[in-house]
Amino acid sequence: MAASKKMNVNPDLAKERSKATFDVEQLTYALYLGKERTERKRYLEDLAVNDPVIKECKPWAFCSREEQYEMALKKHIHIAKQIKLLGFTDEWDQYFYTEAAACHENSPIGLHSSMFLPTLRKQASEDQKKKFLPLAENMTIIGTYAQTELGHGTFIRGLETTATYDSKTQEFILHSPSLTSMKYWPGNLGKTVNFCIIMAQLYTKGKCHGIHTFLLPLRNLQTHQSLPGIELGDIGPKFGYGTNDNGYLRLNNVRIPRDYMLMRYSKVLEDGTYVKPPNSRLSYGSMTLIRAAIVGDSSRGLAQACTISIRYSAVRRQTEVYPGGPEAQIMDYQTQQYKLFPLLATAYAFHFTAQMVYGIYLQVTSQIEEGNLDQIGELHALSAGLKAFTSWECSLGIEVCRMACGGHGYSHASGLPKIYVDLTPGCTYEGENTVMMLQTARYLMKCFAKVENGEKLPGFVSYLNTDLSAKSCMKSDVALDCLVQAYEHRAARLVQVAARNIKRLVVEEGQSQQQAWNNTAQQLVWASRAHCHTYVVKAFVAMVTESNLDDQVLNVLTSLCKLYAVHGVMEHLGEFIQDGYLSTSQVEAVTGKLMALMKEIRHNAVALVDAFDYPDALLSSCLGRYDGNVYQALYDYAKSSPLNQKDVS
């Protein structure tokens, strides 16, 4: 929030801000990559929240599910028109504008831009792009991405939908051969879109060639009626996502032209000859993009929850510390600090990790465009693991923030339930998290096999060459480099333990590789989690050690970075001490540092959430208001309930 903002601020909140040891604006600039971009963000947010069409919409919490969908459709169609009218071509301009206008109100046309268009651009041939992209970009065609089926989700190879090539007519016949083969869950599928990219098992000349992507028309472009052979609809109310028409789709021998198969990499010739792609993972590019994006979504969702709960913790007073004394701010209680301050540090850690991962995604996809596929496996493993790690931590963290606000956190007035039901599906969509961790584990097992063969690994996985007999350098100051070494040691040991257990089960007990993998699966998940945790720690450390920030901002970020890493050690202490890497005295030093860091952060907690720079209209929270006038806001919210329109129902 801009420092120049003038309003009647709650005295407790004003006092908190006066104690800050750093310039909030400078940290905000660091978060959003400069003053110019921060001011641009604020301009776009202000433009969105003051748009008359957006302002007149009924509050989300007071809408029925049908009203939520219709309101979101109205909002997002208007947003799309405004983005085009105002000439916002930069993706961050589009993001900041959309987030402010409809925060945590998922778009009924969102998959069109996030999955349908990127897949067309990356998987379609040049001729297909010329034919379909103009129609998709002007939204004559509105599409989604139909992968998940009623009986299969993350196990893509197990999908049942078939696409059988008929060389006589040069068409593919798309079919749902069983109840469980119907597409189930794709966003926007139920009522909104008229096209989809569908994943199906390709059959040519009687042979199955595995999963491929196809363009499938679903509805008449003029009447929006579903086409012959196509049964589709909305799957009904869910835990959240009331603004989104997640749908089902059954196909009864639906024919599409040969050139409706996306053929940039794999092809089917007119006579049915199949031409395989140079790398089977090339077709997963859109999922990799979304998984990388989920890391950023997790950071923002957790940052917003922390903003609400920490501001409220500064305003809320509860219980005398000593008889006859004043009620204390609940943020003065160490237990409240332990709930919230590590989550605040996590939000910052994920923010910087998201920036790093997105940069890697752009770099690797650029290499792929040039025909270099060397890093595609590493990107796939990184995006899968971090998607799981961050969405798990975010989902758990938002719930901690909600409960830390007591009873008021249960109300939609807090804004926290809306954030939670929007973010927690990230644990299962675009790959169920445990399966994602196991995909990362496969990559780690391949890397460790190279270590066993005496190879020196490059890049981030070089830590797997760590000498596990070494002891920690940790001292009372708990230096960043010692923390990094501790995380690398922990991850390397867990990877080694999992790899050697698989080998033992195969060699000593005669199990098949598949049996041994399944009987080591939980250890593999632990190893992958530790690997991802290490990546996040190193990303945060790199930010504070390599960036050019003023001393005050750097000091507070360093404290946050240490808090994130130290808290992680304490929460997973067994994995750091199991082989004696950390001694008893070193554990005591880490424990003492954790308590000291919470005291340090206490003075800056409100300023640190202010630096996230979320306007009140975006947070939509009575508890997280910038001015801290919580109780009047709760009273006004209660009075606005539709049930109160009549004294007697």
XYZ file of C-alpha atoms in Angstrom:
649
model
C 0.000 0.000 0.000
C 1.463 3.323 -1.028
C 2.955 5.177 1.914
C 1.117 8.352 0.967
C -2.270 6.756 1.592
C -4.210 8.836 4.159
C -7.031 7.366 6.241
C -8.250 6.920 9.791
C -6.000 4.046 10.870
C -6.460 1.899 13.968
C -3.909 3.132 16.571
C -2.426 -0.330 17.124
C -1.840 -0.780 13.408
C -0.386 2.720 13.074
C 1.998 1.986 15.947
C 3.109 -1.255 14.290
C 3.969 0.600 11.097
C 5.906 3.242 12.977
C 8.202 0.557 14.422
C 9.328 -0.780 11.039
C 13.098 -0.816 10.582
C 12.985 -0.556 6.785
C 11.322 1.397 3.980
C 8.248 -0.585 2.934
C 8.218 0.980 -0.523
C 11.757 -0.219 -1.229
C 10.810 -3.802 -0.376
C 7.680 -3.571 -2.526
C 9.853 -2.430 -5.427
C 12.110 -5.439 -4.829
C 9.134 -7.814 -4.858
C 7.719 -6.445 -8.100
C 11.058 -5.894 -9.862
C 11.292 -2.125 -9.643
C 9.505 1.142 -8.971
C 8.154 1.502 -12.491
C 6.559 -1.929 -12.515
C 5.135 -1.434 -8.995
C 3.505 1.836 -10.024
C 2.176 0.145 -13.148
C 0.680 -2.619 -10.975
C -1.036 -0.035 -8.765
C -2.389 1.821 -11.761
C -3.888 -1.360 -13.197
C -5.375 -2.396 -9.845
C -6.929 1.018 -9.354
C -8.347 0.929 -12.865
C -9.905 -2.478 -12.244
C -11.443 -1.945 -8.805
C -12.995 1.368 -9.863
C -14.504 -0.002 -13.068
C -18.293 0.613 -12.826
C -19.129 -2.840 -14.223
C -16.908 -4.530 -11.638
C -18.161 -2.373 -8.754
C -21.835 -3.106 -9.425
C -21.395 -6.888 -9.145
C -22.988 -8.578 -6.152
C -20.482 -9.637 -3.419
C -19.202 -13.151 -4.087
C -19.999 -14.493 -0.604
C -23.699 -13.616 -0.909
C -24.158 -15.302 -4.310
C -25.676 -18.698 -4.959
C -23.538 -21.070 -6.995
C -25.438 -20.182 -10.194
C -25.020 -16.478 -9.430
C -21.300 -16.964 -8.831
C -20.927 -18.553 -12.264
C -23.007 -15.907 -14.038
C -21.274 -13.062 -12.219
C -17.840 -14.479 -13.061
C -18.817 -14.882 -16.702
C -19.994 -11.289 -16.828
C -16.845 -10.047 -15.098
C -14.364 -12.009 -17.137
C -15.962 -11.252 -20.491
C -15.851 -7.580 -19.514
C -12.229 -7.955 -18.374
C -11.262 -9.583 -21.686
C -12.898 -6.753 -23.610
C -11.210 -4.113 -21.464
C -7.798 -5.733 -21.838
C -8.224 -5.641 -25.604
C -9.687 -2.116 -25.602
C -6.932 -0.730 -23.373
C -4.201 -2.518 -25.311
C -2.774 -4.549 -22.417
C -0.501 -6.972 -24.274
C 2.012 -7.633 -21.504
C 1.050 -10.791 -19.582
C 1.788 -9.173 -16.213
C -0.407 -6.194 -17.087
C -3.181 -8.649 -17.872
C -2.573 -10.592 -14.677
C -2.566 -7.607 -12.299
C -5.668 -6.129 -13.925
C -7.575 -9.420 -13.809
C -6.525 -10.300 -10.251
C -7.763 -6.962 -8.918
C -11.064 -7.181 -10.789
C -11.913 -10.764 -9.830
C -9.556 -12.016 -7.139
C -10.023 -15.739 -6.394
C -13.062 -15.782 -8.688
C -11.934 -18.273 -11.279
C -12.787 -17.405 -14.833
C -15.293 -19.494 -16.803
C -13.105 -18.657 -19.820
C -9.791 -18.935 -17.962
C -8.611 -22.244 -19.430
C -8.921 -20.685 -22.874
C -5.971 -18.391 -22.206
C -4.008 -20.530 -19.737
C -4.183 -23.947 -21.461
C -6.021 -23.917 -24.805
C -4.090 -21.092 -26.487
C -0.621 -22.084 -25.163
C -1.163 -25.674 -26.299
C -2.205 -24.522 -29.766
C 0.860 -22.295 -29.999
C 3.265 -25.013 -28.872
C 1.730 -28.216 -30.261
C 0.044 -27.172 -33.530
C 1.808 -27.231 -36.891
C 2.319 -23.966 -38.755
C -0.675 -24.697 -41.024
C -2.842 -25.469 -37.989
C -1.782 -22.251 -36.297
C -2.776 -20.235 -39.357
C -6.153 -21.967 -39.417
C -7.107 -22.003 -35.735
C -5.116 -19.367 -33.835
C -6.893 -16.291 -35.305
C -10.261 -17.826 -34.391
C -9.059 -18.672 -30.882
C -7.379 -15.328 -30.285
C -10.509 -13.356 -31.166
C -12.579 -15.874 -29.131
C -14.754 -17.093 -31.973
C -13.443 -20.394 -30.708
C -13.427 -20.640 -26.887
C -11.595 -23.699 -25.669
C -10.491 -25.744 -22.694
C -8.118 -28.643 -22.068
C -9.834 -32.010 -21.565
C -7.500 -34.540 -20.017
C -8.861 -35.888 -16.719
C -11.419 -38.688 -16.920
C -13.912 -40.057 -14.430
C -11.657 -43.065 -13.790
C -8.215 -41.581 -14.459
C -6.495 -38.353 -13.492
C -2.765 -38.028 -12.953
C -2.001 -41.384 -14.635
C -2.131 -39.977 -18.147
C -1.035 -43.199 -19.856
C -4.128 -44.870 -18.418
C -6.646 -42.548 -20.102
C -9.306 -44.517 -21.964
C -10.703 -42.085 -24.556
C -9.801 -43.349 -28.036
C -8.997 -41.598 -31.308
C -9.045 -44.162 -34.117
C -7.866 -43.100 -37.569
C -10.044 -44.017 -40.574
C -7.782 -43.788 -43.626
C -10.761 -44.124 -46.014
C -12.298 -40.838 -44.870
C -9.078 -39.354 -43.429
C -10.849 -38.736 -40.112
C -10.294 -39.592 -36.484
C -13.138 -41.245 -34.611
C -13.194 -40.029 -30.999
C -15.027 -42.267 -28.572
C -15.677 -42.818 -24.855
C -15.632 -46.643 -24.628
C -16.747 -46.869 -20.985
C -18.390 -44.911 -18.197
C -15.019 -44.230 -16.583
C -13.604 -42.908 -19.875
C -15.786 -39.805 -19.938
C -13.841 -36.587 -19.471
C -14.645 -35.321 -15.978
C -13.431 -32.168 -14.194
C -11.996 -30.015 -17.007
C -12.652 -26.364 -16.186
C -15.077 -24.351 -18.332
C -16.189 -27.535 -20.096
C -19.734 -27.794 -18.770
C -21.469 -24.772 -20.280
C -18.991 -22.179 -21.514
C -16.594 -23.430 -24.186
C -17.352 -24.494 -27.757
C -14.056 -26.312 -28.442
C -11.537 -28.319 -26.470
C -8.116 -29.838 -26.823
C -8.684 -33.433 -25.848
C -6.147 -36.092 -24.898
C -6.881 -39.552 -26.264
C -5.222 -42.863 -27.107
C -4.237 -42.765 -30.776
C -4.943 -45.856 -32.892
C -3.737 -46.204 -36.476
C -3.602 -49.392 -38.545
C -4.767 -51.369 -35.514
C -1.926 -50.209 -33.285
C -2.060 -47.934 -30.239
C 0.528 -45.144 -30.204
C -0.325 -43.722 -26.780
C -1.707 -40.370 -25.708
C -1.972 -37.534 -28.243
C -3.792 -34.216 -28.439
C -6.696 -33.377 -30.730
C -8.904 -30.385 -31.437
C -12.540 -31.241 -30.839
C -15.517 -28.969 -31.669
C -18.131 -29.294 -28.900
C -20.867 -26.787 -29.718
C -22.340 -25.062 -32.744
C -20.556 -21.705 -33.093
C -23.822 -19.915 -33.894
C -26.356 -21.552 -31.540
C -24.004 -22.928 -28.837
C -25.960 -26.191 -28.963
C -23.883 -29.322 -28.320
C -22.958 -31.171 -31.501
C -24.194 -34.671 -32.491
C -22.529 -37.512 -30.613
C -21.454 -35.193 -27.805
C -22.947 -35.248 -24.318
C -21.590 -32.643 -21.935
C -22.594 -30.684 -18.876
C -21.609 -29.232 -15.512
C -20.548 -31.652 -12.734
C -22.330 -29.731 -9.969
C -21.346 -27.868 -6.768
C -17.843 -28.405 -5.401
C -15.851 -27.478 -2.286
C -15.012 -24.199 -4.032
C -14.689 -22.922 -7.610
C -18.346 -21.962 -7.688
C -17.506 -19.515 -10.480
C -16.317 -22.333 -12.722
C -18.361 -24.851 -14.718
C -16.118 -27.884 -14.385
C -17.680 -30.362 -16.751
C -18.120 -33.895 -18.054
C -17.936 -35.066 -21.679
C -19.019 -38.356 -23.278
C -18.272 -39.066 -26.924
C -20.148 -41.448 -29.193
C -17.972 -42.080 -32.259
C -17.465 -38.404 -33.069
C -15.557 -37.799 -36.315
C -13.045 -35.001 -36.805
C -10.776 -34.247 -39.812
C -7.210 -35.589 -39.867
C -5.751 -32.097 -39.455
C -7.563 -31.713 -36.110
C -4.790 -33.773 -34.510
C -2.116 -31.375 -33.265
C 0.826 -32.314 -35.466
C 3.808 -30.149 -34.711
C 5.800 -33.068 -33.300
C 3.900 -36.335 -33.869
C 1.952 -36.899 -37.098
C -0.444 -39.241 -38.809
C -0.045 -39.290 -42.589
C -2.989 -39.643 -44.971
C -2.515 -43.416 -45.276
C -2.413 -43.817 -41.485
C 1.365 -44.020 -41.118
C 2.390 -42.751 -37.698
C 5.403 -40.446 -37.294
C 6.528 -40.310 -33.657
C 7.837 -37.153 -31.932
C 11.529 -36.674 -31.061
C 10.613 -36.749 -27.355
C 7.333 -37.987 -25.875
C 7.399 -35.302 -23.153
C 7.077 -32.520 -25.714
C 3.304 -32.922 -25.529
C 3.331 -32.064 -21.807
C 4.527 -28.472 -22.274
C 1.227 -26.854 -21.272
C 1.065 -28.871 -18.051
C 4.635 -27.854 -17.214
C 3.664 -24.198 -17.666
C 0.652 -24.538 -15.376
C 2.672 -26.389 -12.739
C 5.270 -23.622 -12.765
C 2.468 -21.056 -12.479
C 1.008 -22.858 -9.436
C 4.197 -22.002 -7.508
C 3.412 -18.309 -8.041
C -0.268 -18.814 -7.225
C 0.730 -20.503 -3.964
C 3.021 -17.637 -2.978
C 0.345 -15.020 -3.634
C -2.443 -16.937 -1.893
C -0.308 -17.473 1.194
C 0.883 -13.839 1.142
C -2.724 -12.624 1.103
C -3.676 -14.945 3.976
C -0.670 -13.721 5.973
C -1.608 -10.109 5.277
C -5.083 -10.664 6.684
C -4.072 -12.698 9.734
C -1.078 -10.549 10.726
C -2.940 -7.232 10.439
C -5.786 -8.719 12.438
C -3.330 -10.062 15.030
C -2.059 -6.517 15.549
C -5.589 -5.152 16.060
C -7.170 -7.954 18.054
C -6.581 -7.794 21.782
C -7.264 -10.844 23.902
C -6.619 -11.790 27.559
C -4.666 -10.004 30.262
C -0.976 -10.841 30.396
C -1.063 -10.045 34.101
C -4.108 -9.457 36.402
C -5.613 -6.016 35.953
C -3.414 -5.185 32.982
C -4.575 -4.317 29.464
C -5.545 -7.033 27.030
C -2.545 -7.854 24.837
C -2.355 -7.768 21.075
C -2.554 -11.416 20.113
C 0.571 -10.958 17.991
C 2.503 -10.474 21.236
C 1.902 -14.104 22.153
C 4.791 -16.312 21.072
C 2.418 -19.081 20.034
C 0.711 -16.695 17.582
C 4.100 -15.641 16.257
C 5.074 -19.281 15.721
C 1.878 -19.865 13.753
C 2.215 -16.838 11.497
C 5.786 -15.618 11.135
C 7.190 -18.798 9.518
C 4.259 -18.659 7.075
C 5.142 -15.050 6.289
C 8.699 -16.191 5.583
C 7.321 -19.021 3.449
C 5.270 -16.588 1.362
C 8.422 -14.588 0.645
C 10.421 -17.752 -0.082
C 7.798 -18.981 -2.552
C 7.629 -15.556 -4.199
C 11.323 -15.598 -5.062
C 11.196 -19.286 -5.984
C 8.324 -18.625 -8.389
C 10.328 -15.911 -10.122
C 13.287 -18.257 -10.477
C 11.236 -21.219 -11.743
C 9.383 -19.125 -14.296
C 12.718 -17.826 -15.577
C 13.969 -21.408 -15.947
C 10.749 -22.369 -17.745
C 11.225 -19.562 -20.277
C 14.875 -20.500 -20.755
C 14.227 -24.211 -21.288
C 11.209 -23.719 -23.553
C 13.305 -21.336 -25.627
C 15.890 -24.109 -25.979
C 13.140 -26.569 -26.911
C 11.956 -24.217 -29.652
C 15.502 -24.371 -31.047
C 15.479 -28.161 -30.933
C 17.550 -28.593 -27.760
C 15.748 -31.075 -25.491
C 18.580 -31.661 -23.005
C 16.875 -29.974 -20.032
C 13.282 -31.041 -20.607
C 13.550 -33.845 -18.015
C 15.002 -31.530 -15.390
C 12.277 -28.932 -16.017
C 9.552 -31.568 -15.802
C 10.931 -32.895 -12.486
C 11.407 -29.408 -11.037
C 7.959 -28.112 -11.985
C 6.212 -31.289 -10.775
C 7.976 -31.325 -7.403
C 7.678 -27.621 -6.679
C 4.032 -27.627 -7.750
C 3.378 -30.284 -5.099
C 5.611 -28.803 -2.414
C 4.289 -25.247 -2.643
C 0.595 -26.104 -3.056
C 0.730 -28.419 -0.036
C 2.437 -25.783 2.100
C 0.113 -23.050 0.851
C -3.047 -25.042 1.539
C -1.942 -25.944 5.059
C -0.679 -22.422 5.702
C -3.899 -20.653 4.710
C -5.817 -22.892 7.084
C -3.382 -22.026 9.905
C -3.922 -18.331 9.124
C -7.691 -18.829 9.262
C -7.607 -20.580 12.630
C -5.157 -17.995 13.960
C -7.951 -15.439 13.473
C -10.228 -17.298 15.870
C -13.961 -17.395 15.229
C -13.939 -14.440 12.835
C -11.644 -16.418 10.512
C -14.514 -18.845 9.905
C -16.661 -16.115 8.387
C -16.456 -15.191 4.712
C -16.069 -11.676 6.081
C -12.437 -12.583 6.829
C -11.712 -13.270 3.170
C -9.800 -16.401 4.183
C -12.305 -19.126 3.166
C -12.428 -17.649 -0.337
C -8.636 -17.834 -0.652
C -8.545 -21.368 0.770
C -11.155 -22.924 -1.523
C -9.467 -21.283 -4.504
C -5.929 -22.482 -3.696
C -6.392 -25.911 -2.134
C -7.510 -27.585 -5.422
C -3.934 -26.972 -6.570
C -2.997 -30.019 -4.494
C -4.858 -32.254 -6.929
C -5.323 -30.521 -10.282
C -2.537 -30.647 -12.869
C -1.256 -33.738 -11.119
C -2.055 -35.159 -7.671
C 0.731 -34.076 -5.380
C 1.988 -37.453 -4.194
C 2.251 -38.613 -7.802
C 4.050 -35.386 -8.678
C 6.583 -36.038 -5.925
C 7.122 -39.558 -7.264
C 7.737 -38.145 -10.746
C 10.411 -35.927 -9.257
C 11.781 -38.973 -7.448
C 12.260 -40.812 -10.755
C 14.505 -38.006 -11.931
C 16.415 -38.027 -8.635
C 16.958 -41.800 -8.866
C 18.431 -41.379 -12.362
C 20.706 -38.630 -11.053
C 21.818 -40.726 -8.091
C 22.623 -43.654 -10.387
C 25.080 -41.349 -12.151
C 26.630 -40.419 -8.800
C 27.057 -44.130 -8.026
C 28.888 -44.452 -11.339
C 31.321 -41.731 -10.314
C 29.846 -38.860 -12.343
C 29.887 -35.279 -11.085
C 26.427 -33.806 -11.522
C 25.988 -30.249 -12.812
C 23.598 -27.498 -11.714
C 21.182 -27.790 -8.823
C 21.441 -31.569 -8.423
C 25.219 -31.282 -7.867
C 24.483 -31.520 -4.121
C 23.912 -35.264 -4.631
C 27.717 -35.560 -4.774
C 27.804 -34.374 -1.129
C 30.111 -36.218 1.252
C 27.612 -37.585 3.765
C 30.314 -38.248 6.353
C 30.826 -34.496 6.847
C 29.371 -32.765 9.900
C 27.526 -29.453 10.087
C 29.366 -26.122 10.337
C 26.431 -24.670 12.297
C 27.283 -22.200 15.076
C 25.230 -19.864 17.246
C 24.912 -17.256 14.472
C 23.289 -19.916 12.212
C 24.934 -18.701 9.016
C 23.107 -18.976 5.696
C 25.792 -21.139 4.089
C 25.572 -23.606 7.000
C 21.805 -23.761 6.597
C 22.159 -24.459 2.865
C 24.672 -27.224 3.574
C 22.298 -28.746 6.132
C 19.444 -28.855 3.616
C 21.701 -30.311 0.924
C 22.953 -32.971 3.341
C 19.431 -33.907 4.385
C 18.191 -34.181 0.781
C 21.262 -36.091 -0.433
C 20.956 -38.569 2.438
C 17.248 -39.187 1.861
C 17.819 -39.696 -1.877
C 20.626 -42.137 -1.109
C 18.533 -44.029 1.454
C 15.631 -44.423 -0.994
C 17.885 -45.501 -3.874
C 19.719 -48.066 -1.790
C 16.498 -49.461 -0.357
C 15.202 -50.075 -3.887
C 18.468 -51.821 -4.755
C 18.325 -53.926 -1.576
C 14.756 -55.057 -2.251
C 15.684 -56.088 -5.780
C 19.031 -57.762 -5.019
C 18.420 -59.292 -1.575
C 14.677 -59.986 -1.648
C 14.218 -60.683 -5.351
C 11.525 -58.090 -5.864
C 10.878 -56.665 -9.304
C 11.880 -53.060 -9.931
C 8.201 -52.076 -9.826
C 7.591 -53.878 -6.512
C 10.688 -52.345 -4.972
C 9.617 -48.892 -6.150
C 6.175 -49.266 -4.573
C 7.666 -50.588 -1.342
C 9.964 -47.549 -1.176
C 7.392 -45.006 -2.336
C 7.038 -43.100 0.926
C 10.798 -42.780 1.296
C 10.892 -41.482 -2.284
C 8.283 -38.854 -1.399
C 10.365 -37.808 1.624
C 13.417 -37.511 -0.623
C 11.560 -35.437 -3.221
C 10.107 -33.176 -0.560
C 13.575 -32.583 0.882
C 14.907 -31.889 -2.628
C 12.201 -29.263 -3.246
C 12.646 -27.761 0.218
C 16.359 -27.372 -0.530
C 15.587 -25.658 -3.817
C 13.338 -23.103 -2.092
C 15.909 -22.407 0.627
C 18.635 -21.890 -1.970
C 16.404 -19.632 -4.080
C 15.707 -17.428 -1.039
C 19.383 -17.390 -0.023
C 20.420 -16.500 -3.569
C 18.005 -13.580 -3.530
C 19.356 -12.077 -0.306
C 23.020 -12.699 -1.107
C 23.067 -11.685 -4.767
C 20.579 -8.812 -4.990
C 21.456 -5.129 -4.828
C 19.175 -3.884 -2.044
C 19.622 -1.207 0.600
C 20.964 -2.453 3.933
C 17.712 -2.115 5.886
C 15.668 -4.106 3.377
C 18.445 -6.659 3.065
C 18.622 -7.096 6.842
C 14.933 -7.821 7.231
C 14.907 -10.179 4.222
C 17.921 -12.008 5.647
C 16.050 -12.480 8.926
C 13.053 -13.825 7.027
C 15.283 -16.131 5.004
C 16.894 -17.522 8.137
C 13.506 -17.917 9.795
C 12.226 -19.924 6.823
C 15.230 -22.239 6.882
C 15.496 -22.555 10.676
C 11.784 -23.293 11.040
C 12.099 -25.999 8.398
C 14.919 -27.614 10.352
C 12.854 -27.662 13.543
C 9.731 -28.993 11.818
C 11.729 -31.850 10.214
C 14.348 -32.216 12.918
C 14.539 -35.997 12.722
C 15.716 -35.849 9.112
C 18.561 -33.483 10.072
C 19.807 -35.399 13.110
C 19.150 -39.021 12.134
C 22.725 -39.647 10.995
C 24.263 -37.309 13.586
C 24.791 -34.455 11.130
C 23.558 -31.914 13.692
C 24.749 -32.299 17.280
C 22.667 -31.619 20.389
C 24.382 -28.273 20.935
C 23.766 -27.289 17.311
C 20.080 -28.146 17.663
C 19.974 -25.939 20.755
C 21.606 -23.128 18.744
C 19.021 -23.497 15.988
C 16.195 -23.508 18.543
C 17.526 -20.366 20.186
C 17.915 -18.704 16.801
C 14.295 -19.512 15.939
C 13.068 -17.732 19.077
C 15.359 -14.757 18.460
C 14.220 -14.448 14.841
C 10.561 -14.344 15.865
C 11.389 -11.391 18.140
C 13.180 -9.676 15.256
C 10.272 -10.195 12.871
C 7.747 -9.017 15.481
C 8.779 -5.368 14.977
C 8.405 -5.607 11.212
C 5.552 -8.080 10.742
C 2.887 -5.560 9.680
C 5.338 -3.677 7.469
C 6.338 -6.958 5.805
C 2.760 -7.787 4.834
C 2.187 -4.169 3.764
C 5.074 -4.644 1.333
C 3.028 -7.244 -0.559
C 0.949 -4.231 -1.573
C -2.491 -5.821 -1.796
C -5.296 -3.250 -1.976
C -8.336 -3.746 0.253
C -10.615 -4.373 -2.723
C -8.437 -7.304 -3.752
C -8.256 -8.846 -0.264
C -11.997 -8.342 0.300
C -11.476 -8.866 4.032
C -12.929 -7.149 7.066
C -10.029 -8.488 9.140
C -7.211 -7.537 6.780
C -8.135 -3.925 6.046
C -5.232 -1.529 5.665
C -6.855 0.879 8.140
C -7.448 -1.853 10.745
C -11.048 -0.781 11.411
C -12.064 -4.393 11.789
C -15.092 -4.228 14.060
C -17.022 -1.585 12.151
C -16.354 -3.551 8.982
C -17.656 -6.774 10.548
C -20.786 -4.993 11.749
C -21.419 -3.486 8.312
C -20.833 -6.889 6.677
C -23.332 -8.574 8.998
C -25.964 -5.922 8.313
C -25.561 -6.460 4.556
C -26.564 -10.118 4.763
C -29.606 -10.791 2.536
C -31.256 -12.592 5.462
C -31.470 -9.229 7.214
C -33.623 -7.625 4.521
C -36.635 -8.755 6.561
C -36.963 -8.662 10.338
C -39.075 -11.821 10.270
C -38.336 -14.474 7.659
